[in-house]
C-alpha positions as a printed Julia matrix, in Angstrom:
168×3 Matrix{Float64}:
   0.05   0.41   -0.33
   1.59   3.17   -1.16
   1.14   6.1     1.27
   1.42   9.54    0.72
   0.37  12.68    2.49
  -0.93  14.89    1.32
  -3.46  18.19    0.76
  -5.69  14.77   -0.52
  -5.63  13.11    2.46
  -6.33  17.14    3.96
  -9.4   17.41    1.55
 -10.69  13.68    3.07
 -11.11  14.06    6.16
 -12.36  18.05    6.62
 -14.78  16.63    4.15
 -15.49  13.66    6.06
 -15.47  15.58    9.32
 -17.94  18.38    8.41
 -20.19  15.1     7.42
 -19.71  12.96   10.55
 -19.96  16.48   12.25
 -23.27  17.08   10.78
 -23.83  13.2    11.13
 -24.0   13.36   14.29
 -26.92  15.84   15.82
 -29.1   14.55   13.15
 -28.57  10.43   13.8
 -30.94  10.74   16.75
 -33.52  11.45   14.69
 -33.48   7.47   13.88
 -33.44   4.89   15.09
 -30.16   2.39   15.25
 -31.65   0.13   12.91
 -32.4    2.22   10.92
 -29.03   3.64   10.77
 -27.49   0.84   10.28
 -29.5   -0.55    7.56
 -28.27   2.73    5.95
 -25.11   2.74    6.46
 -24.7   -0.87    5.1
 -26.78  -0.26    2.1
 -24.39   2.31    1.14
 -20.79   0.41    2.46
 -22.24  -2.11    0.04
 -23.51   0.15   -2.65
 -19.5    2.06   -3.4
 -18.27  -1.76   -2.8
 -20.38  -3.08   -5.73
 -20.11  -0.5    -8.19
 -16.83   2.35   -7.44
 -14.95  -1.36   -7.54
 -16.78  -2.35  -10.61
 -15.61   0.89  -12.51
 -12.01   1.09  -10.61
 -11.28  -2.18  -11.05
 -10.04  -4.03  -13.97
 -10.77  -4.15  -16.97
 -11.88  -0.33  -16.57
  -9.68   1.45  -14.12
 -12.87   4.0   -14.73
 -11.26   6.92  -12.32
  -9.23   6.04   -9.01
  -9.41   7.37   -5.38
  -5.82   9.33   -3.92
  -2.7    9.86   -5.19
  -1.74   6.36   -7.4
  -4.66   4.14   -8.69
  -3.43   1.8    -5.92
  -5.21   0.65   -2.88
  -5.5    3.3    -0.15
  -6.53   4.11    3.17
  -8.3    7.03    2.66
 -10.39   6.41    0.16
 -11.48   3.25    2.12
 -11.56   5.21    5.33
 -13.92   8.27    2.32
 -16.15   5.59    1.22
 -16.81   4.19    5.18
 -17.31   7.57    6.75
 -18.44  10.41    3.84
 -21.15   7.98    1.81
 -23.45   7.07    4.59
 -22.92   9.97    6.24
 -24.54  11.87    3.25
 -26.91   9.65    2.61
 -28.46  10.08    6.18
 -28.37  13.57    6.14
 -30.17  13.32    2.59
 -32.74  11.22    4.13
 -33.47  12.78    7.27
 -33.83  16.29    5.65
 -36.2   14.27    3.05
 -37.97  13.38    6.26
 -38.19  15.95    8.39
 -39.71  18.69    6.16
 -42.19  15.72    4.27
 -40.72  16.1     0.01
 -42.75  13.6    -0.26
 -44.2   13.04   -4.68
 -43.48  16.48   -6.55
 -41.29  17.33   -4.23
 -39.3   14.36   -4.21
 -38.0   15.47   -8.13
 -37.21  18.47   -7.12
 -35.35  17.96   -3.37
 -32.64  14.72   -6.26
 -32.72  17.16   -8.24
 -30.91  19.38   -6.44
 -28.38  16.9    -4.32
 -28.01  15.54   -8.0
 -26.4   19.02   -8.76
 -25.41  19.22   -5.4
 -23.13  15.95   -5.85
 -21.86  17.0    -8.8
 -21.02  20.11   -7.19
 -19.25  18.16   -4.89
 -17.52  14.75   -7.31
 -16.19  18.19   -9.77
 -13.95  20.04   -5.96
 -13.13  15.78   -5.65
 -11.41  16.25   -8.93
  -9.85  19.4    -8.88
  -8.95  18.17   -5.61
  -7.24  15.28   -6.95
  -9.41  12.91   -4.1
 -10.79  11.47   -7.73
  -8.54  10.7   -10.76
 -10.87  10.43  -13.73
  -8.96   7.84  -16.72
 -11.78   7.52  -18.82
 -14.87   9.16  -16.44
 -16.47  12.18  -17.44
 -18.65  13.76  -15.4
 -21.55  13.72  -16.98
 -21.71   9.61  -17.3
 -22.68  10.89  -12.79
 -25.44  12.51  -14.46
 -28.02   9.88  -14.41
 -26.41   7.44  -11.22
 -26.77  10.28   -8.79
 -30.73   9.76   -8.98
 -30.62   6.27   -9.68
 -28.94   6.08   -6.32
 -31.61   8.94   -4.18
 -34.08   6.55   -5.5
 -33.28   3.36   -4.82
 -32.33   5.27   -1.26
 -34.89   7.1    -0.84
 -37.15   3.22   -1.63
 -35.12   1.23    0.78
 -35.76   4.23    3.73
 -39.42   3.97    3.11
 -40.15   0.33    2.89
 -37.75  -0.11    6.25
 -39.12   2.28    7.89
 -42.85   0.83    7.09
 -41.28  -2.81    8.71
 -39.75  -1.1    11.73
 -43.0   -0.22   12.72
 -45.05  -3.47   11.56
 -42.66  -4.47   14.11
 -43.14  -2.05   16.5
 -39.83  -2.04   17.67
 -38.68  -0.51   20.82
 -37.01   2.87   19.67
 -33.55   2.55   20.02
 -32.19   6.06   19.45
 -27.6    5.83   18.85
């Protein structure tokens, strides 16, 4: 494992810390079971999609300073994606962004996600070797819809089970 510590690692640390700072107070909005499910969904999503595009034969992009595995990239996947998904679902549910509002909400988050991905490219957190930013336009809305569907399904099933209200 090739390890160097430069600006992109600082960018990892700063942005992941900010996401965790926002995540910590809002995690109490969800049951412990919901937080675990959201976290696991994101880890599986990242492991299946990101690593599919990073691996042979595609090598469309890589995280960090070199195309080999970097711990900072793995930590980013472990903390950043689940935290942001929890924030996304908190705002969706808290402000009842249902129906047509969901379409606008997903469109706004897609725009934010594209901007953040662009920032990651500018700061050499993501390095494209064949990927184009506009390819991501299709992925963010699909991931958002699946995340909302998972959230609604899980929320309904947890309510049906009437599990005790365990809070994180």
